[in-house]
Coordinates of C-alpha atoms in Angstrom, one line a residue:
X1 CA -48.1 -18.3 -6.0
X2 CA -49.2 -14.7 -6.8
X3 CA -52.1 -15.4 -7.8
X4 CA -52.9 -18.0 -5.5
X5 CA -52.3 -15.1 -2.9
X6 CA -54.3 -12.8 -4.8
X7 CA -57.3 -14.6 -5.1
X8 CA -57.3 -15.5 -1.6
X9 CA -57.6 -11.7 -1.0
X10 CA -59.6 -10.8 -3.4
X11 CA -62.2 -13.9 -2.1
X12 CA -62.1 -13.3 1.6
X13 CA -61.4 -9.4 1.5
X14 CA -60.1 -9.4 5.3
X15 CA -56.3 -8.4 5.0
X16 CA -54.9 -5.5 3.2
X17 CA -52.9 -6.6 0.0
X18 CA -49.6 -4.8 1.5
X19 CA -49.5 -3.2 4.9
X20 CA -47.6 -0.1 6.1
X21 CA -44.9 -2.6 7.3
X22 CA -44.7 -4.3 4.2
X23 CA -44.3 -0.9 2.4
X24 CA -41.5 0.2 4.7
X25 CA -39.5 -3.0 4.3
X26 CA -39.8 -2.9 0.9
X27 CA -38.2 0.4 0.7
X28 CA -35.3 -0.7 2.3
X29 CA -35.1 -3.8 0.6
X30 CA -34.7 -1.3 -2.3
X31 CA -32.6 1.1 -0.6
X32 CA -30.0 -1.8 0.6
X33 CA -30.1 -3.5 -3.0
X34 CA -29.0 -0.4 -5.0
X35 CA -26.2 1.2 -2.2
X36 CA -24.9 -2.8 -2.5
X37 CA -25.2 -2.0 -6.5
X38 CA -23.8 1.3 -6.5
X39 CA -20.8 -0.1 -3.9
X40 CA -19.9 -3.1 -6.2
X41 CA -20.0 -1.0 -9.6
X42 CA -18.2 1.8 -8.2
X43 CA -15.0 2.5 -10.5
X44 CA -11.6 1.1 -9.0
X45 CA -8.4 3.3 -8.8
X46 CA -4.7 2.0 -7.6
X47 CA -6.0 0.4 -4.8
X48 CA -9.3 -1.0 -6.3
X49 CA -11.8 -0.4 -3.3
X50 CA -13.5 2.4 -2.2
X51 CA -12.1 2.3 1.7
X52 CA -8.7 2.2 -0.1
X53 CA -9.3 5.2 -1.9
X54 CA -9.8 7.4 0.1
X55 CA -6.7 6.1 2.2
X56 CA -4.2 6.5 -0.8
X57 CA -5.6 9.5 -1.3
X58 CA -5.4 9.2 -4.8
X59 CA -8.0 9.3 -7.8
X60 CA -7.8 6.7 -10.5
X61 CA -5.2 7.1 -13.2
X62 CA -6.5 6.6 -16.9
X63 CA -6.2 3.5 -18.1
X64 CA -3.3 3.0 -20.9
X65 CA -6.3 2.5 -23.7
X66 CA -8.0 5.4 -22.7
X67 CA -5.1 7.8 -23.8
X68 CA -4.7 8.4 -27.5
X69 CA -1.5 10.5 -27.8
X70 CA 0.8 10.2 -30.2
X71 CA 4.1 12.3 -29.4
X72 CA 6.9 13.1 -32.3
X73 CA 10.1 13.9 -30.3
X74 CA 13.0 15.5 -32.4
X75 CA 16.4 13.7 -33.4
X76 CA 19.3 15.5 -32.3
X77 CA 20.9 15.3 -36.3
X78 CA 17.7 16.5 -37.9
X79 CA 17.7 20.1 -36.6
X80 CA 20.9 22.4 -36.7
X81 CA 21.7 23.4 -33.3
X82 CA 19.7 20.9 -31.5
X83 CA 22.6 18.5 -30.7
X84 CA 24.0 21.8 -29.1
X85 CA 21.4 21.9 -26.7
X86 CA 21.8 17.6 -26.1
X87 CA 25.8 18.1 -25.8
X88 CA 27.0 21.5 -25.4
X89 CA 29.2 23.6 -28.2
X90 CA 31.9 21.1 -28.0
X91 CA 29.7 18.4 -27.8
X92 CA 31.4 17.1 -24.6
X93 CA 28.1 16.9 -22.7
X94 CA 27.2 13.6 -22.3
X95 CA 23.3 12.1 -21.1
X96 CA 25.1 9.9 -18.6
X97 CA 26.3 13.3 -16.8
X98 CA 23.4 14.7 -16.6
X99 CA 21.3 12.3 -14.8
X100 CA 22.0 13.3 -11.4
X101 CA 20.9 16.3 -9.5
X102 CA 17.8 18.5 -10.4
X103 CA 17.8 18.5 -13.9
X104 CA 18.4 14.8 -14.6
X105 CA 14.1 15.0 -15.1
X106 CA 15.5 16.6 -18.3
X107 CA 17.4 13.7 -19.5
X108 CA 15.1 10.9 -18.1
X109 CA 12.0 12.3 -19.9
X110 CA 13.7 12.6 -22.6
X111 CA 14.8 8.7 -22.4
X112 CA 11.8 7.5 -21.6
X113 CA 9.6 9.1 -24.7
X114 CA 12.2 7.7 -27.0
X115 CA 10.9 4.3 -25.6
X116 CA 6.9 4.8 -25.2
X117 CA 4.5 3.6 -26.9
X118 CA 3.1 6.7 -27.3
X119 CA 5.8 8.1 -29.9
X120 CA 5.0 8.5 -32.9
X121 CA 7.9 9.0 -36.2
X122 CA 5.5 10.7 -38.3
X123 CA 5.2 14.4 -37.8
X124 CA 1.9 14.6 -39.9
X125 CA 0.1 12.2 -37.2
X126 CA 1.6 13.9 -33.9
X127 CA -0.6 15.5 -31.6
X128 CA 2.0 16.6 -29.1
X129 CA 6.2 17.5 -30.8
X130 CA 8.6 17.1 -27.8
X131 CA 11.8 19.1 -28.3
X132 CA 14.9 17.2 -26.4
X133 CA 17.3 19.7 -24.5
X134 CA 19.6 19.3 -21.5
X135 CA 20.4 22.9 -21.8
X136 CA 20.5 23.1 -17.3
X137 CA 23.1 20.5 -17.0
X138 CA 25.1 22.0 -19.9
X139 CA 25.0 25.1 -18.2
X140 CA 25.9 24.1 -15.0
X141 CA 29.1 22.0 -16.6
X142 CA 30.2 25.4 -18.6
X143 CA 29.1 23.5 -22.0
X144 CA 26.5 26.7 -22.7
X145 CA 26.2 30.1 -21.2
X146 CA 23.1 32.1 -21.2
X147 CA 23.5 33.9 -24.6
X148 CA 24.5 30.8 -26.5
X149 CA 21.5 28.8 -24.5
X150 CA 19.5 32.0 -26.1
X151 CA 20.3 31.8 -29.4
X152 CA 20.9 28.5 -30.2
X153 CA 16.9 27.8 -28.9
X154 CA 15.9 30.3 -31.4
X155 CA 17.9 29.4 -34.3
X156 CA 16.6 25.7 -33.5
X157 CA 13.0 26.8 -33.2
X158 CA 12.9 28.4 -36.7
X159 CA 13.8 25.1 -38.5
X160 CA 9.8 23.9 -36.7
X161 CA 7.6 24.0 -39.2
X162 CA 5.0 22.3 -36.7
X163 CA 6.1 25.4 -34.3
X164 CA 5.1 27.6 -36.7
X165 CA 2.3 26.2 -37.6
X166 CA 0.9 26.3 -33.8
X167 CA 2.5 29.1 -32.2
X168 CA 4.0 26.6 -30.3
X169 CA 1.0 25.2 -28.6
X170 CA 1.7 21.5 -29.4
X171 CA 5.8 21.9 -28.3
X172 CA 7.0 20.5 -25.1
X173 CA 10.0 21.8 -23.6
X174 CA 11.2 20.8 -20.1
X175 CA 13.1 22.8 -17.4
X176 CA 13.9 21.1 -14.7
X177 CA 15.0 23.8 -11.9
X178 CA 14.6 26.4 -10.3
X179 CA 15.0 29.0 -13.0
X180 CA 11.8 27.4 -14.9
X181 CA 11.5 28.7 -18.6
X182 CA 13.7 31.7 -17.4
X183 CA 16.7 29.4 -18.2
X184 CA 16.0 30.7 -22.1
X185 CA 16.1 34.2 -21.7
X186 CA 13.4 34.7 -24.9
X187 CA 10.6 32.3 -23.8
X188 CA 8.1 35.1 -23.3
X189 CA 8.7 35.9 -26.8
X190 CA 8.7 32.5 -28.3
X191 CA 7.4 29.5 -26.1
X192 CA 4.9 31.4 -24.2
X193 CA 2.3 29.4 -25.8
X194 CA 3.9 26.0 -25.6
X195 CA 3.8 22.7 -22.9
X196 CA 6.9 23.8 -20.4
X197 CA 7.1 21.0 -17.8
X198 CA 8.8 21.9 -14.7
X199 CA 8.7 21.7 -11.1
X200 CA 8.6 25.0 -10.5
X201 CA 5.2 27.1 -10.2
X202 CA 4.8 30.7 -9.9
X203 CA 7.7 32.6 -9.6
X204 CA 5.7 36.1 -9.3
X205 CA 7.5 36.7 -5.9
X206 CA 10.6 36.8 -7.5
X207 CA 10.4 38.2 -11.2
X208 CA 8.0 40.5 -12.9
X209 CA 6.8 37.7 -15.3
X210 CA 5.8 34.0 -13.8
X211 CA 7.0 31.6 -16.7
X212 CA 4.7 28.8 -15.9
X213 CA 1.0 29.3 -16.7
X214 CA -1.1 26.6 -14.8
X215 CA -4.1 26.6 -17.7
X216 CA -1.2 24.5 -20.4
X217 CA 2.1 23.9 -18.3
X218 CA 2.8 20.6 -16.5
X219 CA 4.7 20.3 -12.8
X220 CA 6.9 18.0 -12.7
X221 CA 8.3 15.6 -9.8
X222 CA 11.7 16.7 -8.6
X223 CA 14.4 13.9 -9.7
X224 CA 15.1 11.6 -6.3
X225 CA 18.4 9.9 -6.5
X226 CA 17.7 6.8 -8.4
X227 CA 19.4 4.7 -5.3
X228 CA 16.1 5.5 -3.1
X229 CA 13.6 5.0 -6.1
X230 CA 14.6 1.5 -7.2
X231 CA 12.7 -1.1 -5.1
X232 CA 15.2 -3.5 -3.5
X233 CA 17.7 -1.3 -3.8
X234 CA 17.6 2.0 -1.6
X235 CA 21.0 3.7 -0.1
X236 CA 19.4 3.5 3.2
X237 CA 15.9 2.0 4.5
X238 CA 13.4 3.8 6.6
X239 CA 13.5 3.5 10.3
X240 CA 10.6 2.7 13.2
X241 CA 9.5 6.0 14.3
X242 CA 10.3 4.8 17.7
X243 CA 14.2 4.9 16.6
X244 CA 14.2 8.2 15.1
X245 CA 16.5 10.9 16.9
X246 CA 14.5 14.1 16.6
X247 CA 11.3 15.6 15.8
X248 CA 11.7 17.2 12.7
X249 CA 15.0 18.2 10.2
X250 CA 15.9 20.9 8.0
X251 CA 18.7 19.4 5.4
X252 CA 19.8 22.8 3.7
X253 CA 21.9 25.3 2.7
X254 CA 20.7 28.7 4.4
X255 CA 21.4 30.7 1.1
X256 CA 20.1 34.2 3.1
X257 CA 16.8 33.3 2.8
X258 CA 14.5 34.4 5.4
X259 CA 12.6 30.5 6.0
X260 CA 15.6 28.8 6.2
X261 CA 17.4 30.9 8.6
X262 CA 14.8 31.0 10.8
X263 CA 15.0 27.0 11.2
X264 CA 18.3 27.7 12.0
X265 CA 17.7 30.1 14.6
X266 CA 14.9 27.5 15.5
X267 CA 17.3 24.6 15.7
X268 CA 20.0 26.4 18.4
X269 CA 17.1 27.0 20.5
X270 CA 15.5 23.1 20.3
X271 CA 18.8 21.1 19.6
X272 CA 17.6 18.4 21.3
X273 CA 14.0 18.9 18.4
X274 CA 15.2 20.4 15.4
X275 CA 18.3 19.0 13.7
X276 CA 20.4 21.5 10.9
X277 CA 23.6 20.5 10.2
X278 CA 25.6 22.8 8.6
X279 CA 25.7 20.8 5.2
X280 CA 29.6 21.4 3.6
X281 CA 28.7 20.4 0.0
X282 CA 32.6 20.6 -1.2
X283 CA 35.5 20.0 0.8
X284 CA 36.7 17.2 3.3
X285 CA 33.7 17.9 5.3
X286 CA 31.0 17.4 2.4
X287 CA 27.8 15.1 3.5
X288 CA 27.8 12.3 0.8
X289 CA 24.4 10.8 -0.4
X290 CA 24.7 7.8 1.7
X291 CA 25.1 10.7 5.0
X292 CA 22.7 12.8 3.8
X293 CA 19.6 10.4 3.5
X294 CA 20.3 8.4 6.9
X295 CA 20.6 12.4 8.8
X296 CA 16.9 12.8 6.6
X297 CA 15.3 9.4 8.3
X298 CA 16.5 10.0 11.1
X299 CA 13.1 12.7 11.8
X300 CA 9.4 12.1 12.1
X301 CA 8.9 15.3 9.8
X302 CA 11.3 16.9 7.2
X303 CA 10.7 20.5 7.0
X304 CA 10.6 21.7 3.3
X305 CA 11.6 25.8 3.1
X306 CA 11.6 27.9 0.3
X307 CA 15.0 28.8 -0.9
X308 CA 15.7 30.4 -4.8
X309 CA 12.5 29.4 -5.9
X310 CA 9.2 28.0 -4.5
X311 CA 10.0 24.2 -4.8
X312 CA 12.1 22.0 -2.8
X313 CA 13.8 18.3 -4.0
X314 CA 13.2 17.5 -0.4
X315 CA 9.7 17.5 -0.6
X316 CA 9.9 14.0 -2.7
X317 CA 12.8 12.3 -1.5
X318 CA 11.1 12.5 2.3
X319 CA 8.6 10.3 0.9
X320 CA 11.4 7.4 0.5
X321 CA 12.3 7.8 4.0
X322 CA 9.2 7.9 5.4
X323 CA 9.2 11.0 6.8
X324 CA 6.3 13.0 6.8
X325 CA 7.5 16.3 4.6
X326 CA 6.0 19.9 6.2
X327 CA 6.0 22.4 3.3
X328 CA 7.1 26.0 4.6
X329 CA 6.8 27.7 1.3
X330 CA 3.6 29.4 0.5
X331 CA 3.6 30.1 -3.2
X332 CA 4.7 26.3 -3.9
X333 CA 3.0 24.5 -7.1
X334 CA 2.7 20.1 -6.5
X335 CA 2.4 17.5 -9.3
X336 CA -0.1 15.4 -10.4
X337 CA -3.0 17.5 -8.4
X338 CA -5.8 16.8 -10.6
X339 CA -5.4 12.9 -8.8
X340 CA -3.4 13.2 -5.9
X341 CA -4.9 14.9 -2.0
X342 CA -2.3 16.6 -0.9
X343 CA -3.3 17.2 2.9
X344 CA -3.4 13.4 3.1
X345 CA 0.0 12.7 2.5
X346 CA 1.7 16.1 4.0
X347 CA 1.7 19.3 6.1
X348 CA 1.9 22.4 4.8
X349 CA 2.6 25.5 7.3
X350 CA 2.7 29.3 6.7
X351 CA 6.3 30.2 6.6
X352 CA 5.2 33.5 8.6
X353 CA 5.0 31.3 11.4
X354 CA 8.2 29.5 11.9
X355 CA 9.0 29.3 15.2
X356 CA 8.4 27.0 18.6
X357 CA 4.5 27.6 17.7
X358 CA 5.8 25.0 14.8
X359 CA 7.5 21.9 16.7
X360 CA 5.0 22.6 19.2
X361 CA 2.3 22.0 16.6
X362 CA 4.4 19.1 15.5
X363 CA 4.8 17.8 18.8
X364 CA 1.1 17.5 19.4
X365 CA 1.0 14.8 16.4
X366 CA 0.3 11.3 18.1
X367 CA 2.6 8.4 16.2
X368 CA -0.5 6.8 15.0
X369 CA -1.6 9.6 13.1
X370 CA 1.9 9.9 11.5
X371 CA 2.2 6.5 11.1
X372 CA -1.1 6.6 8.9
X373 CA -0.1 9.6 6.9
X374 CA 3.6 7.8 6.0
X375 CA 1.3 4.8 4.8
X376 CA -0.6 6.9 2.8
X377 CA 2.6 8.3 1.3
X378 CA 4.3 5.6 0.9
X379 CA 1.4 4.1 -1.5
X380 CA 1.5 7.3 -3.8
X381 CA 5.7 7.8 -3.9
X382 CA 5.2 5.7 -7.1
X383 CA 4.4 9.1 -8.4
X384 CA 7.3 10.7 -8.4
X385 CA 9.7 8.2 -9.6
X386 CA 10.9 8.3 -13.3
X387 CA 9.8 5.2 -14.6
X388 CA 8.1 3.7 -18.1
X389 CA 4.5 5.0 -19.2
X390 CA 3.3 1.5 -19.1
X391 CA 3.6 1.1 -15.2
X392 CA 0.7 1.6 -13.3
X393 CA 1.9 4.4 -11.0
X394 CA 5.1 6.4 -12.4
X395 CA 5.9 10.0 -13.1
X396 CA 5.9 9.4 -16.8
X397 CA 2.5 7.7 -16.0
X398 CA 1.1 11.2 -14.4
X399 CA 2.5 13.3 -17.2
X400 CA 0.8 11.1 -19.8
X401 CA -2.3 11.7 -17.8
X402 CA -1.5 15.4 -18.3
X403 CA -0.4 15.5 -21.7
X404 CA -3.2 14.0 -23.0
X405 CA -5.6 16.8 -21.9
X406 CA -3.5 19.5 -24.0
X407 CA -4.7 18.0 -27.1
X408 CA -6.5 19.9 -29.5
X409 CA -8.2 19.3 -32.2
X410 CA -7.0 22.3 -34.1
X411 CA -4.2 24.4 -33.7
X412 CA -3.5 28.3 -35.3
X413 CA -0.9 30.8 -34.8
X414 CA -1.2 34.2 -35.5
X415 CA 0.6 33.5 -38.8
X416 CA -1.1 30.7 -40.1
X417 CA -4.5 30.8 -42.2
X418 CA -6.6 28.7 -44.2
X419 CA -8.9 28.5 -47.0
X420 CA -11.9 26.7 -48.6
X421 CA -11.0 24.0 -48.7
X422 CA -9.2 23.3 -45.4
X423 CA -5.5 23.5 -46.6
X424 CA -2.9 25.8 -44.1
X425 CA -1.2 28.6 -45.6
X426 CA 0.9 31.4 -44.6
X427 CA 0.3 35.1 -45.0
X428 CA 2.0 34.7 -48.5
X429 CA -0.7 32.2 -49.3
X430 CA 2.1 29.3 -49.5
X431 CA 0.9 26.1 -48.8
X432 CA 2.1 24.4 -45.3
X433 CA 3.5 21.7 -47.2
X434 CA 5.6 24.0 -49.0
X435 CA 6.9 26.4 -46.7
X436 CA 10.7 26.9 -46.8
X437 CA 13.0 26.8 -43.8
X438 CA 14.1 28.9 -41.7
X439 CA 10.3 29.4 -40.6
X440 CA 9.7 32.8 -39.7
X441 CA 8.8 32.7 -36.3
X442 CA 5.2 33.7 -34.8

């Protein structure tokens, strides 16, 4: 047919082989064909569309086969003082007590690396050494104090050969509250090079010396009661935000701290606006779980203060009422930001400027735009909840994410050297394979 056509023109040489108005709709023929191309190829995420996307206000998560970690994690009887750290001096400690409450990220990490398939049982292929401790709930239960906590970490380090061998850089440790790393007195000396996951950030404002260094540490998720996590299965459900009592909520202890005193203040004023109950955590008057999670869904917006430190567990268990958190603390570090947009999903507001120029703000929200920003949430709560490396969305899933761009290809320590011929020796020229224990510590 081409040439049919062309030797018509080419014969009669009255019409133009392609006019401007051919040109132009052949550019947009073009045009149309590769935004339909780039729109069909475009890489999927949770929610496997591009409109989607930028609702969830996530990124995609790595696929499982595109991570290549291997993770040793230490046994409790293979290093002397370890089990200390598990189960306290007596060894009364048990993992069942410690899942509740802040630091029960220390024992469900722990639980669910024992169980993933990216653990490996041979130190000489690991990438990444994970070093098992539950050092905050024995504290908190009188199984450690401080100097033993101290110690015993040191005396448990020195038996690392691989620690040694890296300076740390390829140890995980995990401290789950508000202390951060602080909980072992000695980190600056000895793990200021390693992973530290915790969901606590810079703590500048209140110490000399932050402990978390956002180039090689990992925040965490705060640990939501596993009774709101579990789909099916939640101590309460969310309610219409037609049904809701009040505007916002502040669930808190006022612990003298500036923020949440002000809300306080706030919440005499606007009764009718700003609920505060004075929370009794002991006593005949103490707010059980149940209580404490229908006052929390009872609010469009659960404010999130400051209070020791710069992070807040209410933060994540707002998502699993469906109210829409409003961070008031400025220094605060979030998980997972390398995939997750955190303006979608929250409100954060200077804590210099609590006051009614707040619920005003909050107020002036309409109940659609609320309504989307608890959808939103509600798609990327999977993040925070402590679940296998094989789902599709869990914490574990993030921290994977994480871990896996910590690798290195090669690791040194101030104390470590090598010849020729690639082998590792110490300064006495001793061969890795050879060196004696206890490891003299870099």
């Amino acid at each position: 047919m081409w040439s049919n056509n062309k030797s018509r023109t080419m014969h009669h040489q009255q019409h133009p082989l392609c006019t401007r108005t051919h040109q132009i709709g052949s550019l947009l023929l073009v045009a149309a064909t590769f935004f339909f191309t780039r729109l069909l190829d475009a890489p999927c995420n949770l929610s496997s569309t591009v409109s989607q996307q930028k609702f969830l206000g996530i990124h995609r998560l790595p696929e499982s086969q595109e991570l290549s970690l291997k993770i040793y994690v230490y046994e409790a009887n293979e290093i002397d003082g370890l089990k200390e750290l598990l189960q306290g001096r007596e060894g009364k400690i048990t993992p069942e007590a410690c899942l509740k409450g802040q630091w029960g990220s220390q024992v469900k990490i722990h639980k669910l690396l024992l169980e993933s398939r990216y653990r490996t049982r041979k130190k000489e292929e690991a990438d990444l050494f994970f070093v098992p401790s539950y050092v905050k709930c024995a504290r908190m239960m009188g199984g450690l104090n401080d100097k033993e906590i101290n110690q015993t970490y040191v005396k448990v380090i020195s038996q690392m050969p691989y620690f040694r061998l890296s300076g740390g850089r390829n140890h995980i440790f995990v401290f789950p509250s508000g202390a951060g790393a602080h909980l072992f007195k000695s980190w600056a000396t000895y793990i200021n090079r390693s992973i530290i996951l915790t969901p606590e950030g810079d703590r500048t404002d209140k110490r000399d010396t932050s402990a978390f260094n956002t180039w090689k540490d990992i925040i965490i998720p705060g640990n939501v009661e596993d009774g709101m996590t579990k789909a099916g299965s939640t101590i309460v459900q969310p309610l219409p935000l037609s049904k809701r009592k009040y505007l916002a909520n502040y669930l808190g202890r006022a612990q003298g701290k500036a923020g949440r005193l002000q809300l306080i203040e706030l919440s005499k004023q606007f009764p009718e606006k700003l609920e505060c109950p004075d929370l009794k955590f002991s006593g005949g008057e103490k707010l059980g779980r149940k209580d404490y999670f229908e006052h929390l869904r009872n609010s469009k917006f659960c404010l999130a203060p400051r209070g020791e430190s710069s992070w807040t567990l209410r933060f994540y268990e707002s998502f699993f009422v469906e109210c829409v958190p409003v961070i008031l603390s400025d220094q605060i570090e979030l998980p997972f930001q390398n995939v997750i947009d955190y303006s979608q999903i929250s409100i954060k507001w200077p804590s210099s400027r609590i006051g009614p120029e707040l619920l005003q703000y909050l107020e002036s929200i309409p109940d659609e735009d609320i309504e989307a920003i608890i959808a939103r949430g509600r798609q990327v709560r999977c993040m925070w909840v402590y679940a296998s490396d094989s789902e599709p969305c869990s914490a574990m899933r993030g921290i994977m994410w994480e871990l896996q761009r910590k690798v290195r290809q090669f690791h040194q320590s101030t104390e470590t050297f090598w010849l020729h011929n690639g082998s590792i020796v110490n300064r006495n020229l001793v061969e890795f394979s050879n060196w004696n224990l206890p490891v003299p510590l870099p």
